[in-house]
Amino acid sequence: RVAALITRDERSDMTEAVLTGAEREILSLLEAGLSNERIAKERSRSIRTIANQVASLLRKTGASSRRELLLLSARSRAGAQSH
């Protein structure tokens, strides 16, 4: 699901909005294991802004947790690489 949102894959039946550039960057930093606090420092944003962007990622991908978001992202990448 995440790859479809990131790459705007037209083969997907996803109806959610495409991830913004900021959300893609946040996802990348989450995949690197950074906390909201560290991401906020890296991006010169407030922790609340980062929390809102993470919440948006969860909503758009249908993930119920950061862990699920990262699992969906990893599966999507693996699936995209096999095509």
N, CA, C and O atoms as a MOPAC input file, in Angstrom:
PM7 MOZYME 1SCF
protein

 N      0.81500 1    -1.19400 1     0.00000 1
 C      0.00000 1     0.00000 1     0.00000 1
 C      0.85900 1     1.25800 1     0.00000 1
 O      0.57700 1     2.21100 1    -0.72600 1
 N      1.91000 1     1.25300 1     0.82100 1
 C      2.74500 1     2.44300 1     0.93400 1
 C      3.42300 1     2.75800 1    -0.38600 1
 O      3.45700 1     3.91600 1    -0.80100 1
 N      3.96600 1     1.74500 1    -1.05500 1
 C      4.64700 1     1.99500 1    -2.33200 1
 C      3.68600 1     2.59100 1    -3.34600 1
 O      4.06400 1     3.47000 1    -4.12100 1
 N      2.46100 1     2.12500 1    -3.34500 1
 C      1.47100 1     2.66900 1    -4.28000 1
 C      1.24600 1     4.14700 1    -4.00600 1
 O      1.07100 1     4.93600 1    -4.93400 1
 N      1.25200 1     4.52400 1    -2.73000 1
 C      1.06900 1     5.92500 1    -2.39000 1
 C      2.29900 1     6.74800 1    -2.74900 1
 O      2.18400 1     7.88500 1    -3.20800 1
 N      3.46900 1     6.16900 1    -2.53800 1
 C      4.71000 1     6.89200 1    -2.79600 1
 C      4.94900 1     7.04900 1    -4.29000 1
 O      5.32000 1     8.12800 1    -4.75300 1
 N      4.74200 1     5.98800 1    -5.03800 1
 C      5.07300 1     6.00300 1    -6.45900 1
 C      3.88300 1     6.34400 1    -7.34800 1
 O      4.02200 1     6.44500 1    -8.56700 1
 N      2.71800 1     6.52100 1    -6.74000 1
 C      1.49900 1     6.79700 1    -7.50000 1
 C      1.22800 1     5.67500 1    -8.51000 1
 O      0.83200 1     5.92700 1    -9.64800 1
 N      1.44500 1     4.45900 1    -8.07500 1
 C      1.27200 1     3.27700 1    -8.90500 1
 C     -0.18400 1     3.15800 1    -9.33700 1
 O     -1.06400 1     2.94400 1    -8.50400 1
 N     -0.43900 1     3.29600 1   -10.62600 1
 C     -1.79900 1     3.27400 1   -11.13700 1
 C     -2.41800 1     1.87900 1   -11.09100 1
 O     -3.63600 1     1.74200 1   -11.20500 1
 N     -1.59400 1     0.84100 1   -10.92400 1
 C     -2.14200 1    -0.51400 1   -10.84000 1
 C     -2.80700 1    -0.76100 1    -9.50000 1
 O     -3.56400 1    -1.72100 1    -9.35000 1
 N     -2.53900 1     0.07900 1    -8.54200 1
 C     -3.08000 1    -0.09700 1    -7.20500 1
 C     -4.54500 1     0.32500 1    -7.15600 1
 O     -4.98500 1     1.19300 1    -7.91000 1
 N     -5.28400 1    -0.30700 1    -6.25600 1
 C     -6.67800 1     0.09500 1    -6.07300 1
 C     -6.80900 1     1.02800 1    -4.87600 1
 O     -7.90300 1     1.20900 1    -4.34000 1
 N     -5.70200 1     1.61400 1    -4.46000 1
 C     -5.70900 1     2.51600 1    -3.32600 1
 C     -6.51500 1     3.76200 1    -3.66400 1
 O     -6.40600 1     4.31500 1    -4.75900 1
 N     -7.31500 1     4.18500 1    -2.71700 1
 C     -8.10100 1     5.39400 1    -2.93600 1
 C     -7.59000 1     6.55000 1    -2.09500 1
 O     -8.06100 1     7.67800 1    -2.24500 1
 N     -6.62200 1     6.28500 1    -1.20100 1
 C     -6.07800 1     7.34400 1    -0.36200 1
 C     -5.27100 1     8.32900 1    -1.19800 1
 O     -4.82800 1     8.01900 1    -2.30400 1
 N     -5.09600 1     9.49500 1    -0.65500 1
 C     -4.29500 1    10.52300 1    -1.31700 1
 C     -2.83000 1    10.09700 1    -1.35900 1
 O     -2.37500 1     9.31300 1    -0.52700 1
 N     -2.12200 1    10.61200 1    -2.31400 1
 C     -0.69100 1    10.33700 1    -2.45300 1
 C      0.05200 1    11.02900 1    -1.31600 1
 O     -0.33900 1    12.11100 1    -0.87800 1
 N      1.11600 1    10.40400 1    -0.84500 1
 C      1.91500 1    10.99800 1     0.21500 1
 C      2.59800 1    12.27100 1    -0.27600 1
 O      3.03500 1    12.35800 1    -1.42400 1
 N      2.67900 1    13.24300 1     0.60800 1
 C      3.38300 1    14.47200 1     0.28600 1
 C      4.88900 1    14.22500 1     0.36600 1
 O      5.33600 1    13.20400 1     0.88800 1
 N      5.64800 1    15.16100 1    -0.15200 1
 C      7.10800 1    15.06000 1    -0.04700 1
 C      7.55500 1    14.99100 1     1.39500 1
 O      8.44300 1    14.21000 1     1.73900 1
 N      6.93900 1    15.81200 1     2.25100 1
 C      7.28500 1    15.80000 1     3.67400 1
 C      6.97000 1    14.44100 1     4.29600 1
 O      7.75400 1    13.92700 1     5.09300 1
 N      5.82600 1    13.85800 1     3.93600 1
 C      5.46300 1    12.53800 1     4.47800 1
 C      6.42700 1    11.46600 1     3.99100 1
 O      6.78500 1    10.56800 1     4.75200 1
 N      6.85000 1    11.54700 1     2.74100 1
 C      7.83100 1    10.58200 1     2.23300 1
 C      9.14900 1    10.70800 1     2.99400 1
 O      9.79000 1     9.70600 1     3.30900 1
 N      9.54400 1    11.94000 1     3.28600 1
 C     10.78300 1    12.15100 1     4.04500 1
 C     10.64600 1    11.62000 1     5.46600 1
 O     11.56300 1    10.98500 1     5.98900 1
 N      9.50200 1    11.88100 1     6.08900 1
 C      9.24600 1    11.36500 1     7.43700 1
 C      9.29900 1     9.84000 1     7.42200 1
 O      9.90500 1     9.23500 1     8.30600 1
 N      8.67900 1     9.22200 1     6.44000 1
 C      8.69100 1     7.76400 1     6.33800 1
 C     10.12200 1     7.24900 1     6.22700 1
 O     10.48200 1     6.27100 1     6.88100 1
 N     10.91800 1     7.88800 1     5.42300 1
 C     12.31300 1     7.49100 1     5.27300 1
 C     13.06600 1     7.59000 1     6.60400 1
 O     13.85600 1     6.70800 1     6.94300 1
 N     12.82000 1     8.64900 1     7.34100 1
 C     13.48100 1     8.82000 1     8.63500 1
 C     12.97000 1     7.81000 1     9.66000 1
 O     13.73400 1     7.33800 1    10.50200 1
 N     11.68600 1     7.47900 1     9.59200 1
 C     11.14800 1     6.43400 1    10.46200 1
 C     11.80200 1     5.09300 1    10.14300 1
 O     12.14000 1     4.32800 1    11.04700 1
 N     11.97800 1     4.81700 1     8.86300 1
 C     12.63200 1     3.56700 1     8.44800 1
 C     14.06700 1     3.50200 1     8.94500 1
 O     14.59700 1     2.41800 1     9.18500 1
 N     14.69600 1     4.66400 1     9.10000 1
 C     16.06700 1     4.72400 1     9.62400 1
 C     16.09500 1     4.58900 1    11.14500 1
 O     17.16400 1     4.56200 1    11.75300 1
 N     14.90900 1     4.50400 1    11.75300 1
 C     14.82800 1     4.27600 1    13.19500 1
 C     14.80300 1     5.52400 1    14.05200 1
 O     14.97300 1     5.43700 1    15.26800 1
 N     14.59400 1     6.68900 1    13.44400 1
 C     14.58300 1     7.92300 1    14.20700 1
 C     13.27300 1     8.11500 1    14.96200 1
 O     12.20100 1     7.73100 1    14.49300 1
 N     13.38400 1     8.71400 1    16.13000 1
 C     12.21400 1     9.05900 1    16.94600 1
 C     11.61000 1    10.36200 1    16.43300 1
 O     12.23600 1    11.08100 1    15.65300 1
 N     10.39100 1    10.66100 1    16.87600 1
 C      9.77300 1    11.93300 1    16.50400 1
 C     10.65900 1    13.10400 1    16.91700 1
 O     10.81500 1    14.06600 1    16.16500 1
 N     11.23300 1    13.02200 1    18.10100 1
 C     12.08900 1    14.10100 1    18.59400 1
 C     13.31000 1    14.29700 1    17.68900 1
 O     13.66900 1    15.42800 1    17.36200 1
 N     13.93000 1    13.21400 1    17.29600 1
 C     15.11800 1    13.30500 1    16.42700 1
 C     14.73100 1    13.81800 1    15.03700 1
 O     15.44600 1    14.62800 1    14.44800 1
 N     13.60000 1    13.34300 1    14.52000 1
 C     13.11700 1    13.81600 1    13.21400 1
 C     12.84500 1    15.31300 1    13.28200 1
 O     13.18400 1    16.04900 1    12.35500 1
 N     12.23900 1    15.76400 1    14.36700 1
 C     11.94800 1    17.19000 1    14.53900 1
 C     13.23600 1    18.00700 1    14.50100 1
 O     13.28700 1    19.06400 1    13.87300 1
 N     14.26400 1    17.52100 1    15.16500 1
 C     15.55000 1    18.22800 1    15.15300 1
 C     16.16300 1    18.22200 1    13.76400 1
 O     16.66800 1    19.24400 1    13.30200 1
 N     16.12100 1    17.06300 1    13.09000 1
 C     16.68100 1    16.94100 1    11.73800 1
 C     16.00000 1    17.88700 1    10.75600 1
 O     16.64400 1    18.45600 1     9.87600 1
 N     14.69000 1    18.04600 1    10.92000 1
 C     13.90000 1    18.83100 1     9.96400 1
 C     13.60500 1    20.24800 1    10.45400 1
 O     12.91100 1    21.00800 1     9.78000 1
 N     14.12500 1    20.59600 1    11.61400 1
 C     13.88200 1    21.92900 1    12.21100 1
 C     12.37800 1    22.22600 1    12.30600 1
 O     11.90600 1    23.29100 1    11.90800 1
 N     11.66400 1    21.26400 1    12.83500 1
 C     10.21900 1    21.37700 1    13.02900 1
 C      9.90100 1    21.03900 1    14.48200 1
 O     10.74500 1    20.51000 1    15.20600 1
 N      8.68800 1    21.34700 1    14.89400 1
 C      8.28400 1    20.98900 1    16.25200 1
 C      7.94700 1    19.50000 1    16.31200 1
 O      7.61000 1    18.87400 1    15.30700 1
 N      8.05000 1    18.96200 1    17.51100 1
 C      7.69600 1    17.54800 1    17.70200 1
 C      6.22700 1    17.34000 1    17.34400 1
 O      5.86300 1    16.30300 1    16.79100 1
 N      5.38800 1    18.32000 1    17.65600 1
 C      3.95600 1    18.22100 1    17.34100 1
 C      3.72100 1    18.13200 1    15.83500 1
 O      2.86900 1    17.36700 1    15.38400 1
 N      4.46900 1    18.90700 1    15.06000 1
 C      4.34600 1    18.84500 1    13.60000 1
 C      4.70000 1    17.45500 1    13.10700 1
 O      4.00700 1    16.90000 1    12.25300 1
 N      5.76600 1    16.89500 1    13.63400 1
 C      6.18500 1    15.55000 1    13.21800 1
 C      5.13100 1    14.53000 1    13.63000 1
 O      4.80400 1    13.63100 1    12.85500 1
 N      4.60000 1    14.65900 1    14.83300 1
 C      3.55000 1    13.73600 1    15.28800 1
 C      2.34000 1    13.80800 1    14.36400 1
 O      1.73800 1    12.78500 1    14.04100 1
 N      1.98700 1    15.01800 1    13.93900 1
 C      0.86200 1    15.17300 1    13.00400 1
 C      1.17000 1    14.50400 1    11.66000 1
 O      0.29600 1    13.86900 1    11.07000 1
 N      2.39100 1    14.64300 1    11.18100 1
 C      2.75300 1    14.03000 1     9.90500 1
 C      2.78300 1    12.50300 1    10.01100 1
 O      2.38300 1    11.80700 1     9.07800 1
 N      3.25200 1    11.98900 1    11.13900 1
 C      3.22300 1    10.53300 1    11.35000 1
 C      1.76600 1    10.05700 1    11.39600 1
 O      1.43200 1     9.02800 1    10.80900 1
 N      0.91300 1    10.79300 1    12.08300 1
 C     -0.50600 1    10.43500 1    12.15100 1
 C     -1.12100 1    10.43700 1    10.75600 1
 O     -1.93400 1     9.56900 1    10.43700 1
 N     -0.74600 1    11.39300 1     9.93200 1
 C     -1.24000 1    11.44700 1     8.55900 1
 C     -0.77900 1    10.22700 1     7.76000 1
 O     -1.54700 1     9.65400 1     6.98800 1
 N      0.47500 1     9.84000 1     7.95200 1
 C      0.99400 1     8.62800 1     7.28900 1
 C      0.18000 1     7.40300 1     7.70200 1
 O     -0.19500 1     6.58600 1     6.86200 1
 N     -0.08500 1     7.28600 1     8.98500 1
 C     -0.85400 1     6.14000 1     9.47800 1
 C     -2.25100 1     6.12700 1     8.86900 1
 O     -2.73900 1     5.08400 1     8.43300 1
 N     -2.89000 1     7.29700 1     8.84300 1
 C     -4.24700 1     7.39000 1     8.29300 1
 C     -4.25400 1     7.04900 1     6.80700 1
 O     -5.08700 1     6.26400 1     6.35400 1
 N     -3.34000 1     7.62900 1     6.05400 1
 C     -3.32400 1     7.43300 1     4.59900 1
 C     -3.00100 1     6.00300 1     4.20500 1
 O     -3.49900 1     5.51500 1     3.19100 1
 N     -2.17400 1     5.32100 1     4.99300 1
 C     -1.79700 1     3.95100 1     4.65000 1
 C     -2.69200 1     2.90900 1     5.30300 1
 O     -2.64400 1     1.73300 1     4.93900 1
 N     -3.50800 1     3.33000 1     6.26400 1
 C     -4.36400 1     2.39100 1     6.96800 1
 C     -3.63000 1     1.61500 1     8.04200 1
 O     -4.17400 1     0.66500 1     8.60600 1
 N     -2.40400 1     2.01000 1     8.32900 1
 C     -1.62500 1     1.33300 1     9.37400 1
 C     -2.13700 1     1.77400 1    10.73800 1
 O     -2.54300 1     2.92100 1    10.92100 1
 N     -2.11200 1     0.84900 1    11.69300 1
 C     -2.60600 1     1.17700 1    13.02800 1
 C     -1.47700 1     1.54800 1    13.99200 1
 O     -1.73500 1     1.95700 1    15.12400 1
 N     -0.24300 1     1.40800 1    13.54900 1
 C      0.89800 1     1.74600 1    14.39600 1
 C      2.11000 1     2.05500 1    13.51600 1
 O      2.11800 1     1.76400 1    12.32000 1
 N      3.12100 1     2.64500 1    14.12700 1
 C      4.36900 1     2.90000 1    13.39900 1
 C      4.97300 1     1.58500 1    12.91800 1
 O      5.48600 1     1.48900 1    11.80400 1
 N      4.90100 1     0.59200 1    13.77000 1
 C      5.45300 1    -0.72300 1    13.41500 1
 C      4.76000 1    -1.27500 1    12.17600 1
 O      5.42300 1    -1.76700 1    11.26200 1
 N      3.43600 1    -1.19800 1    12.13900 1
 C      2.70000 1    -1.68300 1    10.97100 1
 C      3.03600 1    -0.84500 1     9.73300 1
 O      3.16500 1    -1.38200 1     8.63200 1
 N      3.17500 1     0.45200 1     9.91400 1
 C      3.55500 1     1.32700 1     8.80800 1
 C      4.89200 1     0.88200 1     8.20800 1
 O      5.03200 1     0.80300 1     6.98700 1
 N      5.86000 1     0.59600 1     9.05600 1
 C      7.17200 1     0.16900 1     8.58200 1
 C      7.10800 1    -1.20500 1     7.91600 1
 O      7.80400 1    -1.45200 1     6.93200 1
 N      6.27800 1    -2.09100 1     8.44800 1
 C      6.10600 1    -3.41000 1     7.81500 1
 C      5.46200 1    -3.26900 1     6.43800 1
 O      5.89000 1    -3.91500 1     5.48200 1
 N      4.43700 1    -2.42600 1     6.33700 1
 C      3.79100 1    -2.19100 1     5.04200 1
 C      4.78000 1    -1.59400 1     4.04700 1
 O      4.80200 1    -1.97400 1     2.87700 1
 N      5.58100 1    -0.67500 1     4.51100 1
 C      6.56400 1    -0.03500 1     3.65100 1
 C      7.58900 1    -1.05400 1     3.15300 1
 O      7.92100 1    -1.07700 1     1.96800 1
 N      8.08300 1    -1.88900 1     4.05200 1
 C      9.06600 1    -2.90400 1     3.67200 1
 C      8.46700 1    -3.90300 1     2.67800 1
 O      9.12200 1    -4.28600 1     1.70800 1
 N      7.23900 1    -4.31600 1     2.91900 1
 C      6.57400 1    -5.25000 1     1.99600 1
 C      6.35200 1    -4.60600 1     0.63000 1
 O      6.52200 1    -5.24800 1    -0.40600 1
 N      5.97700 1    -3.34800 1     0.64400 1
 C      5.73500 1    -2.64000 1    -0.61900 1
 C      7.02300 1    -2.51000 1    -1.42800 1
 O      7.02500 1    -2.67800 1    -2.64700 1
 N      8.10700 1    -2.21100 1    -0.73500 1
 C      9.40500 1    -2.10700 1    -1.41900 1
 C      9.81600 1    -3.44500 1    -2.00800 1
 O     10.29600 1    -3.52300 1    -3.13900 1
 N      9.61900 1    -4.49900 1    -1.21800 1
 C      9.96700 1    -5.83800 1    -1.69600 1
 C      9.12400 1    -6.21400 1    -2.91100 1
 O      9.63400 1    -6.78000 1    -3.87800 1
 N      7.84000 1    -5.89900 1    -2.85500 1
 C      6.94700 1    -6.18400 1    -3.96600 1
 C      7.30400 1    -5.37900 1    -5.20800 1
 O      7.24200 1    -5.88600 1    -6.32700 1
 N      7.67600 1    -4.12800 1    -5.00200 1
 C      8.05000 1    -3.25500 1    -6.12000 1
 C      9.33900 1    -3.73900 1    -6.78100 1
 O      9.49800 1    -3.62100 1    -7.99600 1
 N     10.24900 1    -4.27700 1    -5.99100 1
 C     11.51900 1    -4.76000 1    -6.52700 1
 C     11.34200 1    -6.05800 1    -7.31500 1
 O     12.14700 1    -6.36500 1    -8.19300 1
 N     10.30200 1    -6.81200 1    -7.00800 1
 C     10.08600 1    -8.09100 1    -7.70300 1
 C      9.35400 1    -7.91500 1    -9.02900 1
 O      9.24100 1    -8.87000 1    -9.79700 1
 N      8.84600 1    -6.69100 1    -9.31600 1
 C      8.12700 1    -6.44700 1   -10.58300 1
 C      9.06400 1    -6.05000 1   -11.66900 1
 O      8.63500 1    -5.80800 1   -12.79700 1

